PDB file of C-alpha atoms in Angstrom:
ATOM      1  CA  MET A   1       0.000   0.000   0.000  1.00  0.00           C
ATOM      2  CA  LYS A   2       1.611   3.186  -1.147  1.00  0.00           C
ATOM      3  CA  LYS A   3       1.712   6.178   1.119  1.00  0.00           C
ATOM      4  CA  PHE A   4       1.783   9.859   0.406  1.00  0.00           C
ATOM      5  CA  THR A   5       3.139  12.570   2.607  1.00  0.00           C
ATOM      6  CA  LYS A   6       0.877  14.393   4.976  1.00  0.00           C
ATOM      7  CA  SER A   7       1.748  17.707   3.388  1.00  0.00           C
ATOM      8  CA  ALA A   8       0.746  16.526  -0.075  1.00  0.00           C
ATOM      9  CA  ILE A   9      -2.745  15.451   0.899  1.00  0.00           C
ATOM     10  CA  VAL A  10      -3.238  18.441   3.177  1.00  0.00           C
ATOM     11  CA  VAL A  11      -2.456  20.714   0.264  1.00  0.00           C
ATOM     12  CA  ALA A  12      -4.583  18.560  -2.017  1.00  0.00           C
ATOM     13  CA  LEU A  13      -7.680  18.731   0.083  1.00  0.00           C
ATOM     14  CA  GLY A  14      -7.427  22.367   1.008  1.00  0.00           C
ATOM     15  CA  PHE A  15      -8.744  23.027  -2.504  1.00  0.00           C
ATOM     16  CA  GLY A  16      -6.969  26.365  -2.602  1.00  0.00           C
ATOM     17  CA  LEU A  17      -9.054  27.843   0.161  1.00  0.00           C
ATOM     18  CA  VAL A  18      -6.241  27.947   2.671  1.00  0.00           C
ATOM     19  CA  THR A  19      -4.772  31.354   3.489  1.00  0.00           C
ATOM     20  CA  SER A  20      -1.995  31.758   6.001  1.00  0.00           C
ATOM     21  CA  ALA A  21      -4.386  33.300   8.522  1.00  0.00           C
ATOM     22  CA  SER A  22      -6.838  30.407   8.307  1.00  0.00           C
ATOM     23  CA  PHE A  23      -4.284  27.654   7.907  1.00  0.00           C
ATOM     24  CA  ALA A  24      -4.652  26.048  11.325  1.00  0.00           C
ATOM     25  CA  ALA A  25      -8.418  25.663  11.065  1.00  0.00           C
ATOM     26  CA  SER A  26      -8.364  24.537   7.446  1.00  0.00           C
ATOM     27  CA  HIS A  27      -5.567  22.138   8.167  1.00  0.00           C
ATOM     28  CA  SER A  28      -7.745  20.466  10.765  1.00  0.00           C
ATOM     29  CA  SER A  29     -10.733  20.456   8.432  1.00  0.00           C
ATOM     30  CA  VAL A  30      -8.747  18.726   5.690  1.00  0.00           C
ATOM     31  CA  GLU A  31      -7.676  15.932   8.003  1.00  0.00           C
ATOM     32  CA  ASN A  32     -11.266  15.574   9.138  1.00  0.00           C
ATOM     33  CA  LYS A  33     -12.284  14.979   5.509  1.00  0.00           C
ATOM     34  CA  THR A  34      -9.750  12.193   5.221  1.00  0.00           C
ATOM     35  CA  VAL A  35     -10.957  10.555   8.420  1.00  0.00           C
ATOM     36  CA  ALA A  36     -14.580  10.975   7.325  1.00  0.00           C
ATOM     37  CA  ALA A  37     -13.816   9.319   3.981  1.00  0.00           C
ATOM     38  CA  ARG A  38     -12.374   6.221   5.613  1.00  0.00           C
ATOM     39  CA  HIS A  39     -15.280   6.115   8.044  1.00  0.00           C
ATOM     40  CA  ALA A  40     -17.512   6.096   4.963  1.00  0.00           C
ATOM     41  CA  GLN A  41     -15.521   3.122   3.679  1.00  0.00           C
ATOM     42  CA  MET A  42     -16.023   1.322   7.008  1.00  0.00           C
ATOM     43  CA  GLN A  43     -19.733   2.166   6.976  1.00  0.00           C
ATOM     44  CA  MET A  44     -20.114   0.607   3.533  1.00  0.00           C
ATOM     45  CA  ILE A  45     -18.138  -2.448   4.641  1.00  0.00           C
ATOM     46  CA  ALA A  46     -20.402  -2.833   7.699  1.00  0.00           C
ATOM     47  CA  TYR A  47     -23.537  -2.396   5.600  1.00  0.00           C
ATOM     48  CA  HIS A  48     -22.616  -5.123   3.138  1.00  0.00           C
ATOM     49  CA  THR A  49     -21.391  -7.417   5.883  1.00  0.00           C
ATOM     50  CA  GLY A  50     -24.818  -6.912   7.470  1.00  0.00           C
ATOM     51  CA  VAL A  51     -26.564  -8.131   4.329  1.00  0.00           C
ATOM     52  CA  LEU A  52     -24.424 -11.275   4.219  1.00  0.00           C
ATOM     53  CA  GLY A  53     -24.870 -11.818   7.952  1.00  0.00           C
ATOM     54  CA  ALA A  54     -28.646 -11.637   7.618  1.00  0.00           C
ATOM     55  CA  VAL A  55     -28.573 -14.289   4.902  1.00  0.00           C
ATOM     56  CA  ALA A  56     -26.240 -16.482   6.956  1.00  0.00           C
ATOM     57  CA  LYS A  57     -28.552 -16.245   9.963  1.00  0.00           C
ATOM     58  CA  GLY A  58     -31.639 -17.036   7.911  1.00  0.00           C
ATOM     59  CA  GLU A  59     -33.114 -13.582   8.517  1.00  0.00           C
ATOM     60  CA  MET A  60     -33.075 -12.919   4.807  1.00  0.00           C
ATOM     61  CA  GLU A  61     -34.037 -15.430   2.191  1.00  0.00           C
ATOM     62  CA  PHE A  62     -31.015 -16.725   0.307  1.00  0.00           C
ATOM     63  CA  SER A  63     -30.581 -15.178  -3.122  1.00  0.00           C
ATOM     64  CA  ALA A  64     -27.491 -15.986  -5.152  1.00  0.00           C
ATOM     65  CA  ASP A  65     -27.705 -12.594  -6.878  1.00  0.00           C
ATOM     66  CA  MET A  66     -28.014 -10.618  -3.650  1.00  0.00           C
ATOM     67  CA  VAL A  67     -25.220 -12.542  -1.968  1.00  0.00           C
ATOM     68  CA  SER A  68     -22.909 -12.037  -4.929  1.00  0.00           C
ATOM     69  CA  ALA A  69     -23.760  -8.323  -5.129  1.00  0.00           C
ATOM     70  CA  ALA A  70     -23.053  -7.782  -1.441  1.00  0.00           C
ATOM     71  CA  ALA A  71     -19.920  -9.949  -1.399  1.00  0.00           C
ATOM     72  CA  THR A  72     -18.517  -8.357  -4.549  1.00  0.00           C
ATOM     73  CA  ASN A  73     -19.076  -4.871  -3.157  1.00  0.00           C
ATOM     74  CA  LEU A  74     -17.424  -5.934   0.083  1.00  0.00           C
ATOM     75  CA  ARG A  75     -14.424  -7.317  -1.796  1.00  0.00           C
ATOM     76  CA  GLU A  76     -14.062  -4.148  -3.846  1.00  0.00           C
ATOM     77  CA  LEU A  77     -14.372  -1.920  -0.776  1.00  0.00           C
ATOM     78  CA  ALA A  78     -11.594  -3.916   0.884  1.00  0.00           C
ATOM     79  CA  LYS A  79      -9.430  -3.512  -2.227  1.00  0.00           C
ATOM     80  CA  LEU A  80      -9.595   0.281  -2.365  1.00  0.00           C
ATOM     81  CA  ASN A  81      -6.163   1.883  -2.462  1.00  0.00           C
ATOM     82  CA  GLY A  82      -5.387   3.043   1.061  1.00  0.00           C
ATOM     83  CA  ALA A  83      -2.966   5.767  -0.038  1.00  0.00           C
ATOM     84  CA  THR A  84      -5.691   8.403  -0.232  1.00  0.00           C
ATOM     85  CA  LEU A  85      -7.326   7.321   3.031  1.00  0.00           C
ATOM     86  CA  TRP A  86      -4.677   6.329   5.563  1.00  0.00           C
ATOM     87  CA  VAL A  87      -2.709   9.525   5.439  1.00  0.00           C
ATOM     88  CA  ALA A  88       0.085  10.002   7.973  1.00  0.00           C
ATOM     89  CA  GLY A  89      -0.883  12.378  10.752  1.00  0.00           C
ATOM     90  CA  THR A  90      -4.509  11.256  10.969  1.00  0.00           C
ATOM     91  CA  GLU A  91      -4.136   8.880  13.896  1.00  0.00           C
ATOM     92  CA  GLN A  92      -6.292   8.827  17.018  1.00  0.00           C
ATOM     93  CA  GLY A  93      -5.562  11.866  19.118  1.00  0.00           C
ATOM     94  CA  ALA A  94      -4.345  13.910  16.148  1.00  0.00           C
ATOM     95  CA  VAL A  95      -7.736  14.229  14.439  1.00  0.00           C
ATOM     96  CA  ASP A  96     -11.156  14.323  16.086  1.00  0.00           C
ATOM     97  CA  GLY A  97     -13.057  11.113  15.490  1.00  0.00           C
ATOM     98  CA  SER A  98     -10.050   9.095  14.386  1.00  0.00           C
ATOM     99  CA  ARG A  99      -9.532   5.727  16.032  1.00  0.00           C
ATOM    100  CA  ALA A 100      -6.536   4.731  13.944  1.00  0.00           C
ATOM    101  CA  LYS A 101      -3.674   3.385  16.047  1.00  0.00           C
ATOM    102  CA  THR A 102      -0.166   4.455  15.096  1.00  0.00           C
ATOM    103  CA  GLU A 103       0.381   0.794  14.125  1.00  0.00           C
ATOM    104  CA  VAL A 104      -1.506   1.579  10.884  1.00  0.00           C
ATOM    105  CA  TRP A 105       1.653   3.364   9.793  1.00  0.00           C
ATOM    106  CA  SER A 106       4.374   1.692  11.854  1.00  0.00           C
ATOM    107  CA  ASP A 107       3.176  -1.748  10.701  1.00  0.00           C
ATOM    108  CA  ALA A 108       1.858  -0.777   7.271  1.00  0.00           C
ATOM    109  CA  ALA A 109       2.470  -4.242   5.799  1.00  0.00           C
ATOM    110  CA  GLY A 110       0.531  -5.946   8.572  1.00  0.00           C
ATOM    111  CA  PHE A 111      -2.290  -3.456   8.206  1.00  0.00           C
ATOM    112  CA  ALA A 112      -2.472  -3.946   4.445  1.00  0.00           C
ATOM    113  CA  ALA A 113      -2.543  -7.703   5.004  1.00  0.00           C
ATOM    114  CA  LYS A 114      -5.749  -7.300   7.021  1.00  0.00           C
ATOM    115  CA  PHE A 115      -7.490  -5.721   4.061  1.00  0.00           C
ATOM    116  CA  THR A 116      -6.261  -8.557   1.871  1.00  0.00           C
ATOM    117  CA  GLU A 117      -7.680 -10.972   4.441  1.00  0.00           C
ATOM    118  CA  LEU A 118     -11.079  -9.237   4.194  1.00  0.00           C
ATOM    119  CA  GLU A 119     -10.865  -9.218   0.414  1.00  0.00           C
ATOM    120  CA  ASN A 120     -10.257 -12.968   0.343  1.00  0.00           C
ATOM    121  CA  ALA A 121     -12.971 -13.665   2.897  1.00  0.00           C
ATOM    122  CA  ALA A 122     -15.488 -11.642   0.887  1.00  0.00           C
ATOM    123  CA  SER A 123     -14.458 -13.415  -2.306  1.00  0.00           C
ATOM    124  CA  ALA A 124     -15.312 -16.711  -0.648  1.00  0.00           C
ATOM    125  CA  ALA A 125     -18.947 -15.603  -0.394  1.00  0.00           C
ATOM    126  CA  ILE A 126     -19.260 -14.855  -4.110  1.00  0.00           C
ATOM    127  CA  GLY A 127     -21.147 -17.685  -5.745  1.00  0.00           C
ATOM    128  CA  ALA A 128     -22.174 -19.212  -2.425  1.00  0.00           C
ATOM    129  CA  ALA A 129     -24.692 -21.989  -3.104  1.00  0.00           C
ATOM    130  CA  ASP A 130     -26.771 -21.547   0.020  1.00  0.00           C
ATOM    131  CA  ALA A 131     -27.053 -19.769   3.358  1.00  0.00           C
ATOM    132  CA  GLY A 132     -24.700 -22.271   4.947  1.00  0.00           C
ATOM    133  CA  ALA A 133     -21.962 -21.364   2.505  1.00  0.00           C
ATOM    134  CA  VAL A 134     -22.542 -17.688   3.256  1.00  0.00           C
ATOM    135  CA  GLY A 135     -22.244 -18.503   6.941  1.00  0.00           C
ATOM    136  CA  ALA A 136     -18.929 -20.235   6.372  1.00  0.00           C
ATOM    137  CA  ALA A 137     -17.658 -17.179   4.530  1.00  0.00           C
ATOM    138  CA  MET A 138     -19.034 -14.903   7.250  1.00  0.00           C
ATOM    139  CA  ALA A 139     -16.744 -16.552   9.778  1.00  0.00           C
ATOM    140  CA  GLY A 140     -13.784 -15.376   7.745  1.00  0.00           C
ATOM    141  CA  ILE A 141     -15.241 -11.918   7.153  1.00  0.00           C
ATOM    142  CA  GLY A 142     -16.048 -11.381  10.814  1.00  0.00           C
ATOM    143  CA  GLY A 143     -12.675 -12.742  11.838  1.00  0.00           C
ATOM    144  CA  SER A 144     -10.815 -10.340   9.590  1.00  0.00           C
ATOM    145  CA  CYS A 145     -12.843  -7.366  10.872  1.00  0.00           C
ATOM    146  CA  LYS A 146     -12.182  -8.382  14.462  1.00  0.00           C
ATOM    147  CA  SER A 147      -8.469  -8.995  14.120  1.00  0.00           C
ATOM    148  CA  CYS A 148      -7.900  -5.752  12.220  1.00  0.00           C
ATOM    149  CA  HIS A 149      -9.828  -3.744  14.797  1.00  0.00           C
ATOM    150  CA  GLU A 150      -7.915  -5.383  17.633  1.00  0.00           C
ATOM    151  CA  GLY A 151      -4.584  -4.544  16.134  1.00  0.00           C
ATOM    152  CA  TYR A 152      -5.173  -1.223  14.486  1.00  0.00           C
ATOM    153  CA  ARG A 153      -8.213   0.478  16.008  1.00  0.00           C
ATOM    154  CA  GLY A 154      -8.050   2.342  19.280  1.00  0.00           C
ATOM    155  CA  PRO A 155     -10.742   2.664  21.967  1.00  0.00           C
ATOM    156  CA  LYS A 156     -13.913   4.690  21.432  1.00  0.00           C
ATOM    157  CA  ASN A 157     -13.400   8.414  21.539  1.00  0.00           C
TER     158      ASN A 157
ATOM    159  CA  MET B   1     -28.063  -3.250 -12.531  1.00  0.00           C
ATOM    160  CA  LYS B   2     -30.002  -5.917 -10.741  1.00  0.00           C
ATOM    161  CA  LYS B   3     -32.653  -4.994  -8.266  1.00  0.00           C
ATOM    162  CA  PHE B   4     -34.001  -6.748  -5.236  1.00  0.00           C
ATOM    163  CA  THR B   5     -37.394  -6.346  -3.686  1.00  0.00           C
ATOM    164  CA  LYS B   6     -37.938  -3.889  -0.918  1.00  0.00           C
ATOM    165  CA  SER B   7     -39.182  -6.605   1.374  1.00  0.00           C
ATOM    166  CA  ALA B   8     -36.050  -8.678   0.907  1.00  0.00           C
ATOM    167  CA  ILE B   9     -33.646  -5.945   1.921  1.00  0.00           C
ATOM    168  CA  VAL B  10     -35.900  -4.734   4.710  1.00  0.00           C
ATOM    169  CA  VAL B  11     -35.879  -8.213   6.166  1.00  0.00           C
ATOM    170  CA  ALA B  12     -32.149  -8.494   5.514  1.00  0.00           C
ATOM    171  CA  LEU B  13     -31.195  -5.372   7.346  1.00  0.00           C
ATOM    172  CA  GLY B  14     -33.524  -5.818  10.267  1.00  0.00           C
ATOM    173  CA  PHE B  15     -30.988  -8.350  11.521  1.00  0.00           C
ATOM    174  CA  GLY B  16     -33.666 -10.213  13.386  1.00  0.00           C
ATOM    175  CA  LEU B  17     -34.366  -7.410  15.797  1.00  0.00           C
ATOM    176  CA  VAL B  18     -37.768  -6.552  14.392  1.00  0.00           C
ATOM    177  CA  THR B  19     -40.791  -7.515  16.460  1.00  0.00           C
ATOM    178  CA  SER B  20     -44.304  -6.795  15.303  1.00  0.00           C
ATOM    179  CA  ALA B  21     -44.684  -4.049  17.894  1.00  0.00           C
ATOM    180  CA  SER B  22     -41.559  -2.248  16.781  1.00  0.00           C
ATOM    181  CA  PHE B  23     -41.904  -2.936  13.077  1.00  0.00           C
ATOM    182  CA  ALA B  24     -42.786   0.561  11.929  1.00  0.00           C
ATOM    183  CA  ALA B  25     -39.800   2.168  13.627  1.00  0.00           C
ATOM    184  CA  SER B  26     -37.369  -0.585  12.644  1.00  0.00           C
ATOM    185  CA  HIS B  27     -38.633  -0.536   9.092  1.00  0.00           C
ATOM    186  CA  SER B  28     -37.748   3.134   8.881  1.00  0.00           C
ATOM    187  CA  SER B  29     -34.371   2.525  10.488  1.00  0.00           C
ATOM    188  CA  VAL B  30     -33.512  -0.174   7.939  1.00  0.00           C
ATOM    189  CA  GLU B  31     -34.244   2.115   5.023  1.00  0.00           C
ATOM    190  CA  ASN B  32     -32.181   4.803   6.693  1.00  0.00           C
ATOM    191  CA  LYS B  33     -29.219   2.412   6.731  1.00  0.00           C
ATOM    192  CA  THR B  34     -29.563   1.859   3.010  1.00  0.00           C
ATOM    193  CA  VAL B  35     -29.720   5.590   2.319  1.00  0.00           C
ATOM    194  CA  ALA B  36     -26.769   6.194   4.657  1.00  0.00           C
ATOM    195  CA  ALA B  37     -24.730   3.551   2.835  1.00  0.00           C
ATOM    196  CA  ARG B  38     -25.215   5.193  -0.537  1.00  0.00           C
ATOM    197  CA  HIS B  39     -24.451   8.590   0.969  1.00  0.00           C
ATOM    198  CA  ALA B  40     -21.196   7.033   2.173  1.00  0.00           C
ATOM    199  CA  GLN B  41     -20.533   5.959  -1.420  1.00  0.00           C
ATOM    200  CA  MET B  42     -21.186   9.513  -2.640  1.00  0.00           C
ATOM    201  CA  GLN B  43     -18.959  10.917   0.098  1.00  0.00           C
ATOM    202  CA  MET B  44     -16.089   8.697  -1.011  1.00  0.00           C
ATOM    203  CA  ILE B  45     -16.689   9.649  -4.640  1.00  0.00           C
ATOM    204  CA  ALA B  46     -16.604  13.350  -3.711  1.00  0.00           C
ATOM    205  CA  TYR B  47     -13.459  12.891  -1.636  1.00  0.00           C
ATOM    206  CA  HIS B  48     -11.499  11.233  -4.433  1.00  0.00           C
ATOM    207  CA  THR B  49     -12.821  13.672  -7.009  1.00  0.00           C
ATOM    208  CA  GLY B  50     -11.526  16.411  -4.709  1.00  0.00           C
ATOM    209  CA  VAL B  51      -8.023  14.952  -4.774  1.00  0.00           C
ATOM    210  CA  LEU B  52      -8.024  14.832  -8.590  1.00  0.00           C
ATOM    211  CA  GLY B  53      -9.511  18.325  -8.780  1.00  0.00           C
ATOM    212  CA  ALA B  54      -6.771  19.713  -6.565  1.00  0.00           C
ATOM    213  CA  VAL B  55      -4.120  18.214  -8.831  1.00  0.00           C
ATOM    214  CA  ALA B  56      -5.873  19.537 -11.927  1.00  0.00           C
ATOM    215  CA  LYS B  57      -6.018  23.033 -10.455  1.00  0.00           C
ATOM    216  CA  GLY B  58      -2.371  22.950  -9.422  1.00  0.00           C
ATOM    217  CA  GLU B  59      -3.244  23.100  -5.739  1.00  0.00           C
ATOM    218  CA  MET B  60      -1.557  19.775  -5.215  1.00  0.00           C
ATOM    219  CA  GLU B  61       1.710  18.778  -6.800  1.00  0.00           C
ATOM    220  CA  PHE B  62       1.212  16.218  -9.559  1.00  0.00           C
ATOM    221  CA  SER B  63       2.085  12.690  -8.513  1.00  0.00           C
ATOM    222  CA  ALA B  64       1.403   9.835 -10.893  1.00  0.00           C
ATOM    223  CA  ASP B  65       0.956   7.471  -7.942  1.00  0.00           C
ATOM    224  CA  MET B  66      -1.499   9.691  -6.101  1.00  0.00           C
ATOM    225  CA  VAL B  67      -3.503  10.409  -9.239  1.00  0.00           C
ATOM    226  CA  SER B  68      -3.731   6.735 -10.095  1.00  0.00           C
ATOM    227  CA  ALA B  69      -4.702   5.824  -6.529  1.00  0.00           C
ATOM    228  CA  ALA B  70      -7.478   8.417  -6.436  1.00  0.00           C
ATOM    229  CA  ALA B  71      -8.704   7.685  -9.961  1.00  0.00           C
ATOM    230  CA  THR B  72      -8.688   3.924  -9.421  1.00  0.00           C
ATOM    231  CA  ASN B  73     -10.642   4.287  -6.183  1.00  0.00           C
ATOM    232  CA  LEU B  74     -13.104   6.566  -7.958  1.00  0.00           C
ATOM    233  CA  ARG B  75     -13.539   4.046 -10.764  1.00  0.00           C
ATOM    234  CA  GLU B  76     -14.108   1.208  -8.320  1.00  0.00           C
ATOM    235  CA  LEU B  77     -16.599   3.230  -6.277  1.00  0.00           C
ATOM    236  CA  ALA B  78     -18.550   3.958  -9.464  1.00  0.00           C
ATOM    237  CA  LYS B  79     -18.531   0.244 -10.327  1.00  0.00           C
ATOM    238  CA  LEU B  80     -20.082  -0.946  -7.060  1.00  0.00           C
ATOM    239  CA  ASN B  81     -23.168  -3.071  -7.606  1.00  0.00           C
ATOM    240  CA  GLY B  82     -26.185  -0.838  -7.021  1.00  0.00           C
ATOM    241  CA  ALA B  83     -28.513  -3.686  -6.112  1.00  0.00           C
ATOM    242  CA  THR B  84     -27.708  -3.414  -2.418  1.00  0.00           C
ATOM    243  CA  LEU B  85     -27.851   0.386  -2.397  1.00  0.00           C
ATOM    244  CA  TRP B  86     -30.638   1.609  -4.676  1.00  0.00           C
ATOM    245  CA  VAL B  87     -33.413  -0.371  -3.069  1.00  0.00           C
ATOM    246  CA  ALA B  88     -36.981   0.333  -4.193  1.00  0.00           C
ATOM    247  CA  GLY B  89     -38.906   2.373  -1.656  1.00  0.00           C
ATOM    248  CA  THR B  90     -35.967   4.557  -0.610  1.00  0.00           C
ATOM    249  CA  GLU B  91     -36.750   7.560  -2.787  1.00  0.00           C
ATOM    250  CA  GLN B  92     -36.913  11.162  -1.633  1.00  0.00           C
ATOM    251  CA  GLY B  93     -39.974  11.673   0.512  1.00  0.00           C
ATOM    252  CA  ALA B  94     -40.121   8.013   1.544  1.00  0.00           C
ATOM    253  CA  VAL B  95     -36.966   8.027   3.657  1.00  0.00           C
ATOM    254  CA  ASP B  96     -35.499  10.934   5.622  1.00  0.00           C
ATOM    255  CA  GLY B  97     -32.386  12.289   3.981  1.00  0.00           C
ATOM    256  CA  SER B  98     -32.969  10.602   0.634  1.00  0.00           C
ATOM    257  CA  ARG B  99     -32.696  12.767  -2.470  1.00  0.00           C
ATOM    258  CA  ALA B 100     -33.195   9.939  -4.949  1.00  0.00           C
ATOM    259  CA  LYS B 101     -35.751  10.801  -7.627  1.00  0.00           C
ATOM    260  CA  THR B 102     -38.174   8.077  -8.668  1.00  0.00           C
ATOM    261  CA  GLU B 103     -36.345   8.116 -12.029  1.00  0.00           C
ATOM    262  CA  VAL B 104     -33.608   6.053 -10.349  1.00  0.00           C
ATOM    263  CA  TRP B 105     -36.043   3.150 -10.587  1.00  0.00           C
ATOM    264  CA  SER B 106     -38.317   4.140 -13.483  1.00  0.00           C
ATOM    265  CA  ASP B 107     -35.270   4.757 -15.706  1.00  0.00           C
ATOM    266  CA  ALA B 108     -32.903   2.211 -14.193  1.00  0.00           C
ATOM    267  CA  ALA B 109     -30.945   1.747 -17.421  1.00  0.00           C
ATOM    268  CA  GLY B 110     -30.336   5.463 -17.774  1.00  0.00           C
ATOM    269  CA  PHE B 111     -29.292   5.683 -14.148  1.00  0.00           C
ATOM    270  CA  ALA B 112     -26.870   2.766 -14.472  1.00  0.00           C
ATOM    271  CA  ALA B 113     -25.410   4.414 -17.582  1.00  0.00           C
ATOM    272  CA  LYS B 114     -24.466   7.446 -15.480  1.00  0.00           C
ATOM    273  CA  PHE B 115     -22.337   5.293 -13.212  1.00  0.00           C
ATOM    274  CA  THR B 116     -20.704   3.759 -16.272  1.00  0.00           C
ATOM    275  CA  GLU B 117     -20.012   7.289 -17.498  1.00  0.00           C
ATOM    276  CA  LEU B 118     -18.300   8.106 -14.197  1.00  0.00           C
ATOM    277  CA  GLU B 119     -16.381   4.828 -14.314  1.00  0.00           C
ATOM    278  CA  ASN B 120     -15.050   5.638 -17.779  1.00  0.00           C
ATOM    279  CA  ALA B 121     -14.238   9.231 -16.864  1.00  0.00           C
ATOM    280  CA  ALA B 122     -12.298   8.078 -13.800  1.00  0.00           C
ATOM    281  CA  SER B 123     -10.457   5.476 -15.872  1.00  0.00           C
ATOM    282  CA  ALA B 124      -9.254   8.260 -18.144  1.00  0.00           C
ATOM    283  CA  ALA B 125      -7.356   9.790 -15.224  1.00  0.00           C
ATOM    284  CA  ILE B 126      -5.449   6.599 -14.442  1.00  0.00           C
ATOM    285  CA  GLY B 127      -1.940   6.937 -15.785  1.00  0.00           C
ATOM    286  CA  ALA B 128      -2.329  10.654 -16.479  1.00  0.00           C
ATOM    287  CA  ALA B 129       1.077  12.079 -17.429  1.00  0.00           C
ATOM    288  CA  ASP B 130       0.614  15.517 -15.913  1.00  0.00           C
ATOM    289  CA  ALA B 131      -1.840  17.882 -14.260  1.00  0.00           C
ATOM    290  CA  GLY B 132      -3.215  18.897 -17.632  1.00  0.00           C
ATOM    291  CA  ALA B 133      -4.211  15.335 -18.382  1.00  0.00           C
ATOM    292  CA  VAL B 134      -5.895  15.114 -14.991  1.00  0.00           C
ATOM    293  CA  GLY B 135      -7.753  18.315 -15.818  1.00  0.00           C
ATOM    294  CA  ALA B 136      -8.973  16.854 -19.080  1.00  0.00           C
ATOM    295  CA  ALA B 137     -10.248  13.803 -17.219  1.00  0.00           C
ATOM    296  CA  MET B 138     -11.816  16.019 -14.564  1.00  0.00           C
ATOM    297  CA  ALA B 139     -14.058  17.583 -17.173  1.00  0.00           C
ATOM    298  CA  GLY B 140     -15.541  14.174 -17.826  1.00  0.00           C
ATOM    299  CA  ILE B 141     -15.776  13.307 -14.148  1.00  0.00           C
ATOM    300  CA  GLY B 142     -17.463  16.574 -13.229  1.00  0.00           C
ATOM    301  CA  GLY B 143     -19.776  16.304 -16.204  1.00  0.00           C
ATOM    302  CA  SER B 144     -20.938  12.837 -15.234  1.00  0.00           C
ATOM    303  CA  CYS B 145     -21.578  13.933 -11.629  1.00  0.00           C
ATOM    304  CA  LYS B 146     -23.561  16.944 -12.812  1.00  0.00           C
ATOM    305  CA  SER B 147     -25.685  15.154 -15.374  1.00  0.00           C
ATOM    306  CA  CYS B 148     -26.511  12.325 -12.983  1.00  0.00           C
ATOM    307  CA  HIS B 149     -27.506  14.746 -10.226  1.00  0.00           C
ATOM    308  CA  GLU B 150     -29.645  16.742 -12.635  1.00  0.00           C
ATOM    309  CA  GLY B 151     -31.548  13.705 -13.791  1.00  0.00           C
ATOM    310  CA  TYR B 152     -31.734  11.578 -10.672  1.00  0.00           C
ATOM    311  CA  ARG B 153     -31.207  13.720  -7.573  1.00  0.00           C
ATOM    312  CA  GLY B 154     -33.962  15.819  -6.097  1.00  0.00           C
ATOM    313  CA  PRO B 155     -33.699  19.193  -4.332  1.00  0.00           C
ATOM    314  CA  LYS B 156     -32.120  19.604  -0.915  1.00  0.00           C
ATOM    315  CA  ASN B 157     -34.223  18.308   1.935  1.00  0.00           C
TER     316      ASN B 157
END
């Protein structure tokens, strides 16, 4: 997962509105946008995991099309390039709302591997033949969420 | 773009917590989750478009890696399967916060074509050689956003 410097993305997302007088406030606002964008990614991941979980638990009737749509979206969300989202300087404590541990950056390879784990787990649900197969895939999906959060997400703010 | 019935996704996203007494409230909450998930998609699209726009306007130094990361994410966000997101019954007026016109469903092919337009416009930015090339791609990206919003997004709530 490639990384870009904090200054590059801060400049990028200031959209030319930053003056020297307003820099501090705008600077904070830019980092908030980055954190909000990755929260949006997590929200979409949770939403699609919820669809698969409902099928696995028998709360939603199994549909091969629906399962494949949700699992494919989940896989693609996990595959998004983290360079625009996990920008250095946006860890918990540095930006309001962030729960990213510093390990996201200090152990970038391990962090990237967690997204690959989710990607593979989601892929396993594509083409599932029945709710039981979705349930088997859900174990992997839930496990990857849990292990990533344990290692790379801090406590609630 | 495949569609699923309203009842299927409502059942799916109730996650088994719906009792007959609480059905009305939970029903609303489920549709809110669907609307929130597509707003998250739009937020991520806007965020990545913002990165490309900043490069195009010279507010961010051109970086082939950053441009490709942002453009690839934008392309993939446009390609997400709409079946889990554009669920019938979640139009403006039916669900708080929704701005989806009924044309999303009555003209589903036209609506899907707008996402394909965005996908192609984003693809054009991948591998851009300089800020000028990003700017040329941005015209297509901005145009696809605008035309889709004009045809399928209602007024502010």
